[in-house]
Coordinates of C-alpha atoms in Angstrom, one line a residue:
M1 CA 35.9 19.0 12.5
R2 CA 33.6 18.5 9.5
Y3 CA 30.3 20.4 9.3
R4 CA 27.3 19.8 7.2
I5 CA 25.0 22.7 6.5
E6 CA 21.7 23.1 4.8
L7 CA 20.8 26.4 3.1
D8 CA 18.4 28.0 0.6
Y9 CA 19.0 30.9 -1.7
I10 CA 17.5 33.0 -4.4
G11 CA 19.9 32.7 -7.4
T12 CA 18.9 35.8 -9.3
A13 CA 21.9 37.9 -8.2
Y14 CA 24.5 35.2 -8.5
G15 CA 26.6 33.6 -11.3
G16 CA 25.7 30.2 -9.9
W17 CA 27.0 28.1 -7.1
Q18 CA 30.7 27.7 -8.1
I19 CA 33.3 30.3 -7.3
Q20 CA 34.3 32.2 -10.5
P21 CA 36.6 35.2 -11.0
N22 CA 34.9 38.6 -10.8
V23 CA 31.5 37.1 -10.2
R24 CA 29.4 36.8 -7.1
T25 CA 28.6 33.2 -6.4
V26 CA 26.8 31.3 -3.6
Q27 CA 29.9 29.2 -2.8
G28 CA 32.0 32.4 -2.6
E29 CA 29.6 34.2 -0.3
L30 CA 29.5 31.1 2.0
A31 CA 33.3 30.8 2.2
S32 CA 33.5 34.5 2.9
A33 CA 30.9 34.3 5.7
I34 CA 32.7 31.3 7.3
N35 CA 36.0 33.1 7.2
R36 CA 34.5 36.2 8.8
L37 CA 32.8 34.2 11.5
T38 CA 35.6 31.7 12.4
G39 CA 38.8 33.3 11.0
E40 CA 39.5 30.2 9.0
A41 CA 39.8 30.0 5.2
V42 CA 37.7 27.0 4.0
T43 CA 36.5 25.3 0.8
V44 CA 32.8 24.8 0.8
T45 CA 31.6 21.7 -1.1
G46 CA 28.0 21.6 -2.3
S47 CA 25.8 18.6 -3.3
G48 CA 26.1 20.0 -6.9
R49 CA 26.4 23.1 -8.9
T50 CA 23.5 25.3 -9.7
D51 CA 23.7 27.7 -12.7
A52 CA 23.4 31.4 -12.7
G53 CA 19.8 32.4 -11.8
V54 CA 18.9 29.0 -10.4
H55 CA 17.4 28.9 -6.9
A56 CA 17.6 26.4 -4.1
L57 CA 15.0 25.5 -1.5
K58 CA 17.6 23.1 0.0
Q59 CA 21.2 22.8 -0.8
T60 CA 23.5 20.6 1.3
A61 CA 27.2 21.5 1.7
H62 CA 30.1 20.7 3.9
F63 CA 33.4 22.3 5.1
D64 CA 36.1 21.6 7.6
L65 CA 37.3 23.8 10.6
E66 CA 40.4 23.4 12.6
K67 CA 38.5 24.3 15.8
S68 CA 35.2 23.0 16.9
F69 CA 32.2 25.3 16.7
D70 CA 28.7 25.0 18.2
P71 CA 26.4 24.1 15.2
Y72 CA 23.6 26.1 16.7
K73 CA 25.8 29.2 16.8
L74 CA 27.0 28.4 13.3
V75 CA 23.6 29.0 11.8
G76 CA 23.1 32.4 13.4
G77 CA 26.6 33.5 12.9
L78 CA 26.7 32.6 9.2
N79 CA 23.4 34.3 8.6
H80 CA 24.8 37.5 10.2
F81 CA 27.5 37.7 7.6
L82 CA 25.5 36.3 4.6
P83 CA 23.4 38.5 2.3
G84 CA 19.7 38.2 2.8
D85 CA 19.1 36.1 -0.3
I86 CA 21.2 33.2 1.2
R87 CA 20.1 31.7 4.4
V88 CA 21.5 28.8 6.4
F89 CA 18.8 26.9 8.2
G90 CA 20.6 23.9 9.5
A91 CA 24.1 23.0 10.7
F92 CA 25.4 19.7 12.1
E93 CA 28.7 18.0 13.0
A94 CA 29.4 15.4 10.4
P95 CA 31.6 12.3 10.2
P96 CA 35.0 13.0 8.6
D97 CA 34.0 10.9 5.6
F98 CA 30.8 12.7 4.9
H99 CA 30.9 14.3 1.4
A100 CA 28.1 16.6 0.2
R101 CA 28.7 15.8 -3.4
F102 CA 30.0 12.2 -3.6
G103 CA 27.7 11.0 -0.8
C104 CA 24.6 12.3 -2.5
T105 CA 22.5 9.4 -3.9
G106 CA 19.6 11.3 -5.2
K107 CA 18.2 14.8 -5.9
T108 CA 14.9 16.5 -6.6
Y109 CA 14.3 19.5 -8.6
V110 CA 11.2 21.5 -9.3
Y111 CA 10.7 23.7 -12.3
A112 CA 8.0 26.4 -11.9
M113 CA 5.9 27.9 -14.7
Y114 CA 2.7 30.0 -14.9
R115 CA 0.3 31.0 -17.6
K116 CA 0.7 34.4 -19.3
P117 CA 0.2 37.3 -19.0
E118 CA 3.6 37.9 -17.4
R119 CA 3.6 39.0 -13.8
A120 CA 6.3 41.2 -12.2
I121 CA 6.3 39.2 -8.9
L122 CA 7.2 36.0 -10.8
S123 CA 9.6 37.5 -13.3
D124 CA 12.7 35.9 -11.9
R125 CA 11.0 33.0 -10.1
A126 CA 9.0 31.2 -12.8
W127 CA 8.7 30.8 -16.5
A128 CA 5.7 32.6 -18.2
V129 CA 4.3 30.0 -20.7
A130 CA 1.3 30.1 -23.1
E131 CA -2.0 30.9 -21.4
D132 CA -3.6 27.9 -23.1
I133 CA -0.9 25.4 -22.3
D134 CA -2.3 21.9 -21.9
V135 CA -1.1 20.6 -18.5
A136 CA -2.8 17.3 -18.9
K137 CA -0.7 16.5 -21.9
M138 CA 2.4 17.6 -20.1
R139 CA 1.5 15.3 -17.2
A140 CA 1.1 12.3 -19.4
A141 CA 4.3 13.0 -21.3
A142 CA 6.4 13.4 -18.1
K143 CA 5.8 9.7 -17.4
S144 CA 8.1 8.8 -20.3
F145 CA 11.0 10.2 -18.3
V146 CA 10.7 7.6 -15.5
G147 CA 13.2 4.7 -15.4
E148 CA 16.8 4.1 -16.0
K149 CA 17.6 5.5 -19.4
D150 CA 20.3 7.2 -21.5
F151 CA 19.5 10.9 -21.3
A152 CA 22.1 12.1 -23.8
S153 CA 19.5 14.0 -25.6
F154 CA 18.9 16.1 -22.5
M155 CA 22.4 17.2 -21.7
A156 CA 23.9 20.5 -22.8
G157 CA 27.4 20.6 -24.2
G158 CA 30.4 21.1 -21.9
S159 CA 29.8 18.2 -19.5
D160 CA 32.6 15.8 -18.7
T161 CA 30.4 13.1 -17.3
R162 CA 31.4 9.5 -17.7
T163 CA 27.9 8.2 -18.5
T164 CA 24.7 9.8 -19.6
V165 CA 22.5 7.0 -18.1
R166 CA 20.4 8.2 -15.1
N167 CA 17.6 6.6 -13.1
V168 CA 14.6 9.0 -12.9
T169 CA 12.3 7.9 -10.1
Q170 CA 9.7 10.7 -10.2
A171 CA 8.5 13.0 -13.0
E172 CA 5.2 14.7 -12.3
V173 CA 3.4 17.8 -13.5
E174 CA 0.8 19.5 -11.4
E175 CA -1.0 22.9 -11.4
K176 CA -1.9 24.5 -8.1
N177 CA -2.7 28.1 -7.2
G178 CA -1.8 29.3 -10.7
I179 CA 1.7 27.7 -10.7
I180 CA 2.6 24.7 -12.9
R181 CA 5.2 22.6 -11.2
F182 CA 7.4 19.9 -12.9
T183 CA 8.9 17.8 -10.1
V184 CA 11.7 15.4 -11.1
S185 CA 13.8 13.1 -8.9
A186 CA 16.8 11.0 -10.0
N187 CA 20.0 9.4 -8.8
G188 CA 21.8 12.2 -10.6
F189 CA 21.3 14.8 -13.3
L190 CA 23.2 15.8 -16.4
Y191 CA 24.2 19.4 -17.2
N192 CA 21.0 21.4 -17.9
M193 CA 19.0 18.1 -17.9
V194 CA 16.0 19.4 -16.0
R195 CA 15.7 22.6 -18.1
I196 CA 15.9 20.6 -21.3
M197 CA 13.2 18.2 -20.0
T198 CA 11.0 21.1 -19.1
K199 CA 11.4 22.6 -22.6
V200 CA 10.2 19.3 -24.1
L201 CA 7.2 19.3 -21.8
E202 CA 6.4 22.9 -22.7
S203 CA 6.5 22.0 -26.4
V204 CA 4.1 19.1 -25.7
G205 CA 1.8 21.5 -23.8
V206 CA 1.6 24.0 -26.6
G207 CA 1.1 21.3 -29.3
A208 CA 4.6 21.6 -30.9
L209 CA 5.4 18.0 -29.9
A210 CA 3.3 14.9 -29.6
A211 CA 3.0 13.6 -26.0
D212 CA 4.4 10.2 -27.1
S213 CA 7.5 11.8 -28.8
I214 CA 9.7 11.8 -25.6
A215 CA 10.5 8.1 -26.0
E216 CA 11.8 8.7 -29.5
I217 CA 13.9 11.7 -28.3
I218 CA 15.5 9.6 -25.6
E219 CA 16.2 6.9 -28.1
R220 CA 18.0 9.3 -30.4
K221 CA 20.6 10.1 -27.7
D222 CA 21.3 13.4 -29.5
R223 CA 21.0 16.9 -28.0
A224 CA 20.0 18.2 -31.4
A225 CA 16.7 16.3 -31.0
V226 CA 15.5 19.0 -28.6
K227 CA 15.3 22.6 -29.7
G228 CA 15.8 25.2 -27.0
I229 CA 16.0 25.1 -23.2
A230 CA 13.8 26.5 -20.4
P231 CA 15.2 29.6 -18.8
A232 CA 17.2 29.2 -15.6
H233 CA 15.1 31.4 -13.3
G234 CA 12.2 28.8 -13.0
L235 CA 14.5 26.0 -11.6
Y236 CA 14.8 25.1 -8.0
L237 CA 17.0 22.5 -6.3
V238 CA 14.7 21.2 -3.5
D239 CA 16.2 18.1 -1.9
Q240 CA 19.1 15.7 -1.6
V241 CA 19.3 12.1 -0.4
Y242 CA 22.1 10.7 1.8
G243 CA 22.7 7.6 3.8
E244 CA 23.4 7.9 7.5
V245 CA 24.9 11.3 8.3

């Protein structure tokens, strides 16, 4: 039986999603919890990997069990064995061909910022940016990301992707209740793409880059065109898009 689960997690204590030697990971904690609950050793496949310190409001994953298990009991059972910063909030029987990664046709991320001074409660949940950052300029600049474009300038090294072309369908900046949110949706993302995009928007907001410079950066197709990267702890995976499941 194949099962699809939906979960959220605070990434602060983890070395990312993917299992690694001698490091706590979200994937590793899930596999351990499933084994303790069902007695079966499984491989848990997520919609994508999140890096160390990155959070998820919704991550979709799948795994297979030899024996059938009540999805309702799967939620409570897994949460019993999972640490408190990882929670499963949905479990469903899935078709045998459902694949959390390869079946995903779109994702949405949110990057959270707030104006300095720094606050302890947000220290590992959002990026403290300049107090006088210009959100209106950031909002205008973000529109340049929308469309099917080659985002090679926004990919960190170490990726083995076959193409750097992605279709961004949403890129919006808003400020509400003291939090600045950059929301971006696309059919897929390159390694560190959202964090690099956020750094560019922050540079626009503090006056280090012109709002109309993003088109030129995209055209260069060169990671060296962007200096720096936003820290991991402000990034949230918030949604995934699938066909019929």
